[in-house]
């Protein structure tokens, strides 16, 4: 069988298989798709991959991904330096940007504390956050880690680390997701919604 | 929002999104995975993509994907030139090779007749198959197109095209898949299994 598959094909199948969520079947399908697609497809993808690391870096202030350092948000005068939203990943930052209502700045931790995966506070950009809060103009730090076990652990850790500083530390509200149905909501979410109920 | 995402990132997300079965969410996830993964990952994938088209071609005899032309199967003396299995795609060829029992050669059509997708006989390697049968040593042509509407239409077309030649034209058996359960088998498969029943 192996002689029937040329090496450049197996090499690409292997490379695709290393991506998260891509199994050998999907990797084969993608490879054979590219074999029949115009050359521009595979070459465009190859070039985009090459440029990804070559042309981007982490912002030295907030650790978001950026071409210019500091990133456009950190260097924008329109963004309020008094508010810092702390997120786990750049994709979380983008989710907040998509709401269009947040005018503050960010700090990207690049992960969450996870004893199971062996990720401790020193593996994240927490020291940099504390230093930034100590030196900076921040008045409020909004902890916007994910609403799960690891995000909660990270939030608790940050809260303790920042307890000595004079910033206000807040966290995103927990409750029912808009458009959801009470019947299908999990008990923990419902419990949080009850705890956080507000007067009308 | 857009200013928050550097161009090399959006470019790669777009390139991934062009792949079949990869939506914008998966494309983002893959891109951010690669941003944090070692450089070798993205560069290895980029190189494999570049090599794919540069180092492979279609075998001029059977149209399988190959580095050397003719391909290892076509140039192997151990493979019986009297039998030709006609498949839609290189992946189908590999599936047959994996059984380890087929000792004949192949012909890859690169698709199936599909009026819906605007794919006619001239878009496939059918003329080349007919020429090969006319000139060649083939005694039997096994039509191994997929067991579906398009594969059936292609099989019928091939049968008519090869009717004038002296080769025996056969097709893969239809029936119950091994390990399947009668209860869950679709009616068309069961109908075919009944039609094709054999005496014990």
Tab-separated table of C-alpha atoms in Angstrom:
chain	number	residue	atom	x	y	z
A	1	UNK	CA	0.000	0.000	0.000
A	2	UNK	CA	2.620	2.540	1.039
A	3	UNK	CA	4.266	2.489	-2.380
A	4	UNK	CA	0.963	3.663	-3.847
A	5	UNK	CA	1.095	6.917	-1.867
A	6	UNK	CA	3.831	9.347	-2.878
A	7	UNK	CA	5.860	10.879	-0.056
A	8	UNK	CA	4.777	14.507	-0.640
A	9	UNK	CA	1.190	13.338	-0.108
A	10	UNK	CA	1.869	11.421	3.114
A	11	UNK	CA	3.995	14.312	4.404
A	12	UNK	CA	1.116	16.775	4.000
A	13	UNK	CA	-1.375	14.319	5.491
A	14	UNK	CA	0.929	14.012	8.515
A	15	UNK	CA	1.320	17.792	8.808
A	16	UNK	CA	-2.437	18.324	8.692
A	17	UNK	CA	-2.969	15.533	11.244
A	18	UNK	CA	-0.917	17.451	13.805
A	19	UNK	CA	-3.534	20.190	13.906
A	20	UNK	CA	-6.055	19.955	16.753
A	21	UNK	CA	-9.311	18.289	15.733
A	22	UNK	CA	-7.918	17.047	12.425
A	23	UNK	CA	-7.793	13.249	12.246
A	24	UNK	CA	-6.068	11.166	9.563
A	25	UNK	CA	-9.271	10.927	7.484
A	26	UNK	CA	-9.820	14.678	7.425
A	27	UNK	CA	-6.118	15.200	6.722
A	28	UNK	CA	-6.348	12.907	3.672
A	29	UNK	CA	-9.482	14.624	2.470
A	30	UNK	CA	-7.858	18.062	2.725
A	31	UNK	CA	-4.721	16.840	0.962
A	32	UNK	CA	-6.592	15.313	-1.968
A	33	UNK	CA	-8.758	18.364	-2.203
A	34	UNK	CA	-5.640	20.517	-2.586
A	35	UNK	CA	-4.189	18.125	-5.163
A	36	UNK	CA	-7.110	18.864	-7.451
A	37	UNK	CA	-7.584	22.521	-6.514
A	38	UNK	CA	-5.735	25.290	-8.376
A	39	UNK	CA	-2.087	25.749	-7.338
A	40	UNK	CA	-2.929	29.143	-5.820
A	41	UNK	CA	-4.873	27.403	-3.054
A	42	UNK	CA	-2.031	25.378	-1.613
A	43	UNK	CA	0.579	28.040	-2.320
A	44	UNK	CA	-1.590	30.748	-0.781
A	45	UNK	CA	-2.052	28.650	2.318
A	46	UNK	CA	1.686	27.908	2.452
A	47	UNK	CA	2.501	31.598	2.206
A	48	UNK	CA	-0.053	32.585	4.831
A	49	UNK	CA	1.471	29.995	7.170
A	50	UNK	CA	4.967	31.310	6.561
A	51	UNK	CA	3.881	34.903	7.185
A	52	UNK	CA	1.975	34.079	10.357
A	53	UNK	CA	4.998	33.766	12.622
A	54	UNK	CA	7.357	35.873	10.532
A	55	UNK	CA	5.142	38.962	10.519
A	56	UNK	CA	3.460	38.821	13.910
A	57	UNK	CA	4.602	39.117	17.495
A	58	UNK	CA	3.063	39.629	20.908
A	59	UNK	CA	2.387	43.209	21.952
A	60	UNK	CA	4.923	44.044	24.675
A	61	UNK	CA	2.225	45.807	26.688
A	62	UNK	CA	-0.920	43.631	26.488
A	63	UNK	CA	0.452	40.442	24.803
A	64	UNK	CA	-2.182	40.429	22.096
A	65	UNK	CA	-1.005	39.299	18.649
A	66	UNK	CA	0.132	42.215	16.570
A	67	UNK	CA	2.240	43.351	13.637
A	68	UNK	CA	3.280	46.692	15.155
A	69	UNK	CA	4.468	46.893	18.764
A	70	UNK	CA	2.693	48.244	20.791
A	71	UNK	CA	-0.519	46.951	19.226
A	72	UNK	CA	-3.174	49.290	17.728
A	73	UNK	CA	-5.335	49.057	20.872
A	74	UNK	CA	-2.485	49.863	23.287
A	75	UNK	CA	-1.302	52.754	21.144
A	76	UNK	CA	-4.773	54.158	20.475
A	77	UNK	CA	-5.578	57.384	22.298
A	78	UNK	CA	-9.256	56.592	21.973
A	79	UNK	CA	-8.988	53.601	24.287
A	80	UNK	CA	-9.422	54.214	27.974
A	81	UNK	CA	-6.253	53.240	29.861
A	82	UNK	CA	-8.156	53.269	33.154
A	83	UNK	CA	-9.891	49.982	32.394
A	84	UNK	CA	-8.098	46.692	31.720
A	85	UNK	CA	-9.955	43.554	30.598
A	86	UNK	CA	-7.956	40.422	31.386
A	87	UNK	CA	-8.624	37.579	28.918
A	88	UNK	CA	-7.196	34.109	28.440
A	89	UNK	CA	-6.672	34.165	24.678
A	90	UNK	CA	-6.545	36.615	21.759
A	91	UNK	CA	-9.796	35.053	20.479
A	92	UNK	CA	-11.504	36.114	23.719
A	93	UNK	CA	-10.271	39.666	23.158
A	94	UNK	CA	-11.784	39.598	19.695
A	95	UNK	CA	-15.094	38.373	21.069
A	96	UNK	CA	-15.218	41.379	23.380
A	97	UNK	CA	-14.205	43.724	20.530
A	98	UNK	CA	-17.068	42.318	18.478
A	99	UNK	CA	-19.590	43.619	21.025
A	100	UNK	CA	-18.455	47.131	20.085
A	101	UNK	CA	-19.175	48.487	23.574
A	102	UNK	CA	-15.839	48.064	25.333
A	103	UNK	CA	-13.609	51.117	25.163
A	104	UNK	CA	-10.876	50.045	27.586
A	105	UNK	CA	-7.650	48.144	27.019
A	106	UNK	CA	-6.694	44.484	27.438
A	107	UNK	CA	-4.256	42.072	28.953
A	108	UNK	CA	-3.903	38.622	27.383
A	109	UNK	CA	-2.796	35.890	29.801
A	110	UNK	CA	-2.231	33.234	27.122
A	111	UNK	CA	-3.978	30.493	29.006
A	112	UNK	CA	-5.547	29.727	32.357
A	113	UNK	CA	-4.270	28.078	35.501
A	114	UNK	CA	-4.748	24.330	35.086
A	115	UNK	CA	-3.102	21.904	37.497
A	116	UNK	CA	-4.306	19.015	35.284
A	117	UNK	CA	-2.388	20.339	32.289
A	118	UNK	CA	0.491	21.484	34.469
A	119	UNK	CA	-0.084	25.171	33.766
A	120	UNK	CA	0.742	27.356	36.765
A	121	UNK	CA	0.651	31.141	37.302
A	122	UNK	CA	4.245	31.475	36.103
A	123	UNK	CA	3.306	30.086	32.684
A	124	UNK	CA	0.870	32.961	32.144
A	125	UNK	CA	1.393	36.718	31.735
A	126	UNK	CA	0.312	37.337	35.340
A	127	UNK	CA	3.531	38.872	36.615
A	128	UNK	CA	3.345	41.306	33.688
A	129	UNK	CA	-0.248	42.166	34.604
A	130	UNK	CA	0.651	42.889	38.228
A	131	UNK	CA	3.579	45.066	37.146
A	132	UNK	CA	1.346	46.866	34.677
A	133	UNK	CA	-1.256	47.557	37.365
A	134	UNK	CA	1.404	48.771	39.811
A	135	UNK	CA	2.986	51.177	37.339
A	136	UNK	CA	0.002	52.069	35.253
A	137	UNK	CA	-3.061	54.204	35.032
A	138	UNK	CA	-5.515	51.338	35.524
A	139	UNK	CA	-8.427	52.094	37.851
A	140	UNK	CA	-10.427	48.941	37.180
A	141	UNK	CA	-9.340	45.429	36.186
A	142	UNK	CA	-12.191	43.406	34.656
A	143	UNK	CA	-11.403	39.715	34.904
A	144	UNK	CA	-12.821	38.213	31.719
A	145	UNK	CA	-11.492	34.679	32.003
A	146	UNK	CA	-13.748	31.861	30.800
A	147	UNK	CA	-16.688	30.854	33.000
A	148	UNK	CA	-15.335	27.408	33.889
A	149	UNK	CA	-13.170	25.680	36.435
A	150	UNK	CA	-9.842	26.886	35.057
A	151	UNK	CA	-11.107	30.392	34.368
A	152	UNK	CA	-12.501	30.549	37.915
A	153	UNK	CA	-9.230	29.367	39.439
A	154	UNK	CA	-7.344	31.974	37.419
A	155	UNK	CA	-9.800	34.687	38.454
A	156	UNK	CA	-9.380	33.789	42.131
A	157	UNK	CA	-5.616	33.833	41.812
A	158	UNK	CA	-5.663	37.237	40.080
A	159	UNK	CA	-8.018	38.636	42.700
A	160	UNK	CA	-5.562	37.682	45.457
A	161	UNK	CA	-2.547	38.979	43.516
A	162	UNK	CA	-4.226	42.342	42.935
A	163	UNK	CA	-5.709	42.637	46.420
A	164	UNK	CA	-2.781	44.789	47.582
A	165	UNK	CA	-3.102	47.324	44.770
A	166	UNK	CA	-5.621	50.174	44.727
A	167	UNK	CA	-7.453	49.012	41.577
A	168	UNK	CA	-11.058	47.850	41.612
A	169	UNK	CA	-11.192	44.191	40.526
A	170	UNK	CA	-14.431	43.073	38.837
A	171	UNK	CA	-15.524	40.011	36.924
A	172	UNK	CA	-17.943	39.440	34.016
A	173	UNK	CA	-21.484	38.626	35.154
A	174	UNK	CA	-22.671	35.023	35.250
A	175	UNK	CA	-26.246	34.110	34.411
A	176	UNK	CA	-28.604	32.989	31.693
A	177	UNK	CA	-27.337	33.343	28.136
A	178	UNK	CA	-29.571	35.546	25.974
A	179	UNK	CA	-31.802	33.486	23.714
A	180	UNK	CA	-31.395	30.417	25.902
A	181	UNK	CA	-34.288	28.416	27.308
A	182	UNK	CA	-34.575	27.861	31.065
A	183	UNK	CA	-35.587	24.278	30.416
A	184	UNK	CA	-32.277	23.458	28.756
A	185	UNK	CA	-29.929	25.525	30.902
A	186	UNK	CA	-27.525	23.521	33.102
A	187	UNK	CA	-28.012	23.692	36.881
A	188	UNK	CA	-24.766	25.522	37.604
A	189	UNK	CA	-25.694	28.334	35.207
A	190	UNK	CA	-29.174	28.492	36.719
A	191	UNK	CA	-27.700	28.529	40.232
A	192	UNK	CA	-25.435	31.418	39.253
A	193	UNK	CA	-28.395	33.241	37.700
A	194	UNK	CA	-30.333	32.883	40.964
A	195	UNK	CA	-27.395	34.040	43.073
A	196	UNK	CA	-26.868	37.049	40.838
A	197	UNK	CA	-30.521	38.051	40.529
A	198	UNK	CA	-31.196	41.790	40.487
A	199	UNK	CA	-34.164	43.886	41.543
A	200	UNK	CA	-36.412	45.270	38.796
B	1	UNK	CA	-12.772	45.137	15.631
B	2	UNK	CA	-10.777	44.597	12.450
B	3	UNK	CA	-7.881	46.715	13.711
B	4	UNK	CA	-7.498	44.258	16.591
B	5	UNK	CA	-6.673	41.364	14.219
B	6	UNK	CA	-3.357	41.658	12.399
B	7	UNK	CA	-3.435	40.962	8.666
B	8	UNK	CA	-1.196	37.840	8.736
B	9	UNK	CA	-3.754	36.290	11.096
B	10	UNK	CA	-6.826	37.127	8.998
B	11	UNK	CA	-4.990	35.970	5.860
B	12	UNK	CA	-4.357	32.540	7.340
B	13	UNK	CA	-7.892	32.302	8.708
B	14	UNK	CA	-9.158	33.059	5.189
B	15	UNK	CA	-6.819	30.506	3.607
B	16	UNK	CA	-7.938	27.797	6.051
B	17	UNK	CA	-11.592	28.733	5.475
B	18	UNK	CA	-11.272	27.887	1.794
B	19	UNK	CA	-10.666	24.231	2.646
B	20	UNK	CA	-13.721	21.977	2.440
B	21	UNK	CA	-15.419	21.418	5.790
B	22	UNK	CA	-13.441	24.189	7.506
B	23	UNK	CA	-15.654	27.063	8.648
B	24	UNK	CA	-14.469	30.425	9.971
B	25	UNK	CA	-14.540	29.211	13.595
B	26	UNK	CA	-12.364	26.173	12.891
B	27	UNK	CA	-10.071	28.328	10.758
B	28	UNK	CA	-9.592	30.756	13.676
B	29	UNK	CA	-8.985	27.906	16.078
B	30	UNK	CA	-6.317	26.374	13.813
B	31	UNK	CA	-4.651	29.745	13.275
B	32	UNK	CA	-4.446	30.558	16.990
B	33	UNK	CA	-3.229	27.059	17.685
B	34	UNK	CA	-0.365	27.590	15.247
B	35	UNK	CA	0.426	30.992	16.758
B	36	UNK	CA	1.209	29.312	20.050
B	37	UNK	CA	2.703	26.098	18.648
B	38	UNK	CA	6.443	25.823	17.878
B	39	UNK	CA	7.510	27.460	14.592
B	40	UNK	CA	8.294	24.033	13.113
B	41	UNK	CA	4.582	23.239	13.019
B	42	UNK	CA	3.498	26.051	10.741
B	43	UNK	CA	6.702	25.988	8.701
B	44	UNK	CA	6.501	22.204	8.285
B	45	UNK	CA	2.933	22.510	7.082
B	46	UNK	CA	3.905	25.350	4.727
B	47	UNK	CA	6.721	23.284	3.263
B	48	UNK	CA	4.559	20.179	2.846
B	49	UNK	CA	2.001	22.317	1.022
B	50	UNK	CA	4.643	23.736	-1.291
B	51	UNK	CA	6.032	20.295	-2.074
B	52	UNK	CA	2.644	18.757	-2.731
B	53	UNK	CA	2.161	20.211	-6.188
B	54	UNK	CA	5.833	20.800	-6.966
B	55	UNK	CA	6.869	17.183	-6.425
B	56	UNK	CA	3.854	15.227	-7.597
B	57	UNK	CA	2.102	14.721	-10.914
B	58	UNK	CA	-0.501	12.413	-12.381
B	59	UNK	CA	0.732	9.096	-13.760
B	60	UNK	CA	0.439	9.343	-17.547
B	61	UNK	CA	-0.918	5.786	-17.698
B	62	UNK	CA	-3.409	5.437	-14.820
B	63	UNK	CA	-3.677	9.081	-13.578
B	64	UNK	CA	-2.949	8.173	-9.976
B	65	UNK	CA	-0.864	10.709	-8.043
B	66	UNK	CA	2.817	9.913	-8.286
B	67	UNK	CA	6.344	11.262	-7.982
B	68	UNK	CA	7.813	9.063	-10.761
B	69	UNK	CA	5.981	8.659	-14.066
B	70	UNK	CA	4.734	5.990	-14.719
B	71	UNK	CA	3.682	5.331	-11.133
B	72	UNK	CA	5.034	2.395	-9.081
B	73	UNK	CA	1.916	0.308	-9.733
B	74	UNK	CA	1.946	0.849	-13.516
B	75	UNK	CA	5.668	0.101	-13.736
B	76	UNK	CA	5.564	-2.925	-11.425
B	77	UNK	CA	5.992	-6.277	-13.168
B	78	UNK	CA	4.238	-7.945	-10.285
B	79	UNK	CA	0.932	-6.240	-11.086
B	80	UNK	CA	-1.360	-8.002	-13.535
B	81	UNK	CA	-1.928	-5.817	-16.609
B	82	UNK	CA	-4.893	-7.976	-17.643
B	83	UNK	CA	-7.116	-6.473	-14.927
B	84	UNK	CA	-7.975	-2.777	-14.625
B	85	UNK	CA	-9.915	-1.380	-11.665
B	86	UNK	CA	-11.566	1.930	-12.538
B	87	UNK	CA	-11.931	4.237	-9.532
B	88	UNK	CA	-13.173	7.794	-9.063
B	89	UNK	CA	-10.389	9.134	-6.846
B	90	UNK	CA	-6.852	8.264	-5.681
B	91	UNK	CA	-8.299	7.691	-2.182
B	92	UNK	CA	-10.515	4.933	-3.619
B	93	UNK	CA	-7.430	3.313	-5.138
B	94	UNK	CA	-5.769	3.381	-1.741
B	95	UNK	CA	-8.806	1.788	-0.131
B	96	UNK	CA	-8.530	-1.126	-2.587
B	97	UNK	CA	-4.775	-1.369	-2.019
B	98	UNK	CA	-5.412	-1.608	1.706
B	99	UNK	CA	-7.357	-4.855	1.220
B	100	UNK	CA	-4.098	-6.395	0.020
B	101	UNK	CA	-5.888	-8.810	-2.310
B	102	UNK	CA	-5.985	-6.886	-5.589
B	103	UNK	CA	-3.060	-7.625	-7.890
B	104	UNK	CA	-4.255	-5.815	-11.015
B	105	UNK	CA	-3.739	-2.231	-12.147
B	106	UNK	CA	-5.875	0.890	-11.922
B	107	UNK	CA	-7.402	3.753	-13.824
B	108	UNK	CA	-8.323	6.906	-11.911
B	109	UNK	CA	-11.191	8.904	-13.455
B	110	UNK	CA	-10.790	11.943	-11.150
B	111	UNK	CA	-14.459	12.274	-10.445
B	112	UNK	CA	-17.832	10.889	-11.464
B	113	UNK	CA	-20.434	12.037	-13.956
B	114	UNK	CA	-22.672	14.552	-12.192
B	115	UNK	CA	-25.117	16.676	-14.172
B	116	UNK	CA	-25.896	18.616	-10.978
B	117	UNK	CA	-22.278	19.710	-10.594
B	118	UNK	CA	-21.864	20.108	-14.351
B	119	UNK	CA	-19.344	17.248	-14.618
B	120	UNK	CA	-19.688	15.367	-17.904
B	121	UNK	CA	-17.748	12.419	-19.358
B	122	UNK	CA	-15.266	14.782	-21.034
B	123	UNK	CA	-14.213	16.149	-17.639
B	124	UNK	CA	-13.073	12.692	-16.551
B	125	UNK	CA	-10.277	10.426	-17.761
B	126	UNK	CA	-12.755	8.285	-19.727
B	127	UNK	CA	-11.346	8.867	-23.210
B	128	UNK	CA	-7.963	7.805	-21.839
B	129	UNK	CA	-9.506	4.657	-20.364
B	130	UNK	CA	-11.123	3.684	-23.659
B	131	UNK	CA	-7.848	4.287	-25.530
B	132	UNK	CA	-5.992	2.244	-22.940
B	133	UNK	CA	-8.439	-0.645	-23.272
B	134	UNK	CA	-8.253	-0.523	-27.070
B	135	UNK	CA	-4.455	-0.574	-27.181
B	136	UNK	CA	-3.708	-2.514	-24.067
B	137	UNK	CA	-3.503	-5.935	-22.573
B	138	UNK	CA	-6.602	-5.552	-20.384
B	139	UNK	CA	-8.900	-8.578	-20.297
B	140	UNK	CA	-11.209	-7.396	-17.534
B	141	UNK	CA	-12.264	-3.917	-16.481
B	142	UNK	CA	-13.639	-3.810	-12.919
B	143	UNK	CA	-15.773	-0.716	-12.460
B	144	UNK	CA	-15.128	0.345	-8.877
B	145	UNK	CA	-16.957	3.682	-8.840
B	146	UNK	CA	-18.806	4.611	-5.651
B	147	UNK	CA	-22.114	2.864	-4.908
B	148	UNK	CA	-24.288	5.949	-5.342
B	149	UNK	CA	-26.180	7.864	-7.979
B	150	UNK	CA	-23.165	9.482	-9.603
B	151	UNK	CA	-21.037	6.347	-9.393
B	152	UNK	CA	-23.889	4.362	-10.940
B	153	UNK	CA	-24.325	6.865	-13.776
B	154	UNK	CA	-20.582	6.731	-14.444
B	155	UNK	CA	-20.611	2.932	-14.389
B	156	UNK	CA	-23.465	2.819	-16.899
B	157	UNK	CA	-21.688	5.250	-19.176
B	158	UNK	CA	-18.446	3.255	-19.018
B	159	UNK	CA	-20.297	0.027	-19.713
B	160	UNK	CA	-21.743	1.518	-22.902
B	161	UNK	CA	-18.415	3.012	-23.971
B	162	UNK	CA	-16.614	-0.305	-23.517
B	163	UNK	CA	-19.388	-2.432	-25.023
B	164	UNK	CA	-17.664	-2.449	-28.429
B	165	UNK	CA	-14.320	-3.730	-27.074
B	166	UNK	CA	-13.579	-7.348	-26.246
B	167	UNK	CA	-12.920	-6.785	-22.523
B	168	UNK	CA	-15.110	-8.240	-19.820
B	169	UNK	CA	-16.706	-5.389	-17.841
B	170	UNK	CA	-17.575	-6.161	-14.204
B	171	UNK	CA	-18.633	-4.107	-11.209
B	172	UNK	CA	-18.020	-4.413	-7.455
B	173	UNK	CA	-20.723	-6.405	-5.638
B	174	UNK	CA	-23.503	-4.577	-3.796
B	175	UNK	CA	-24.945	-5.962	-0.581
B	176	UNK	CA	-24.761	-5.867	3.174
B	177	UNK	CA	-21.634	-4.331	4.677
B	178	UNK	CA	-19.735	-6.719	6.944
B	179	UNK	CA	-20.398	-6.010	10.592
B	180	UNK	CA	-23.609	-4.155	9.769
B	181	UNK	CA	-26.958	-4.950	11.341
B	182	UNK	CA	-29.941	-5.790	9.120
B	183	UNK	CA	-32.133	-3.690	11.367
B	184	UNK	CA	-30.189	-0.522	10.588
B	185	UNK	CA	-29.388	-1.114	6.925
B	186	UNK	CA	-31.137	1.244	4.472
B	187	UNK	CA	-33.766	-0.228	2.139
B	188	UNK	CA	-31.806	0.280	-1.067
B	189	UNK	CA	-28.832	-1.649	0.305
B	190	UNK	CA	-31.161	-4.400	1.505
B	191	UNK	CA	-32.903	-4.484	-1.881
B	192	UNK	CA	-29.526	-4.854	-3.593
B	193	UNK	CA	-28.555	-7.589	-1.157
B	194	UNK	CA	-31.736	-9.469	-2.001
B	195	UNK	CA	-31.259	-9.041	-5.736
B	196	UNK	CA	-27.678	-10.226	-5.521
B	197	UNK	CA	-28.329	-13.192	-3.191
B	198	UNK	CA	-26.247	-16.289	-3.880
B	199	UNK	CA	-26.884	-19.991	-3.308
B	200	UNK	CA	-25.085	-21.646	-0.383
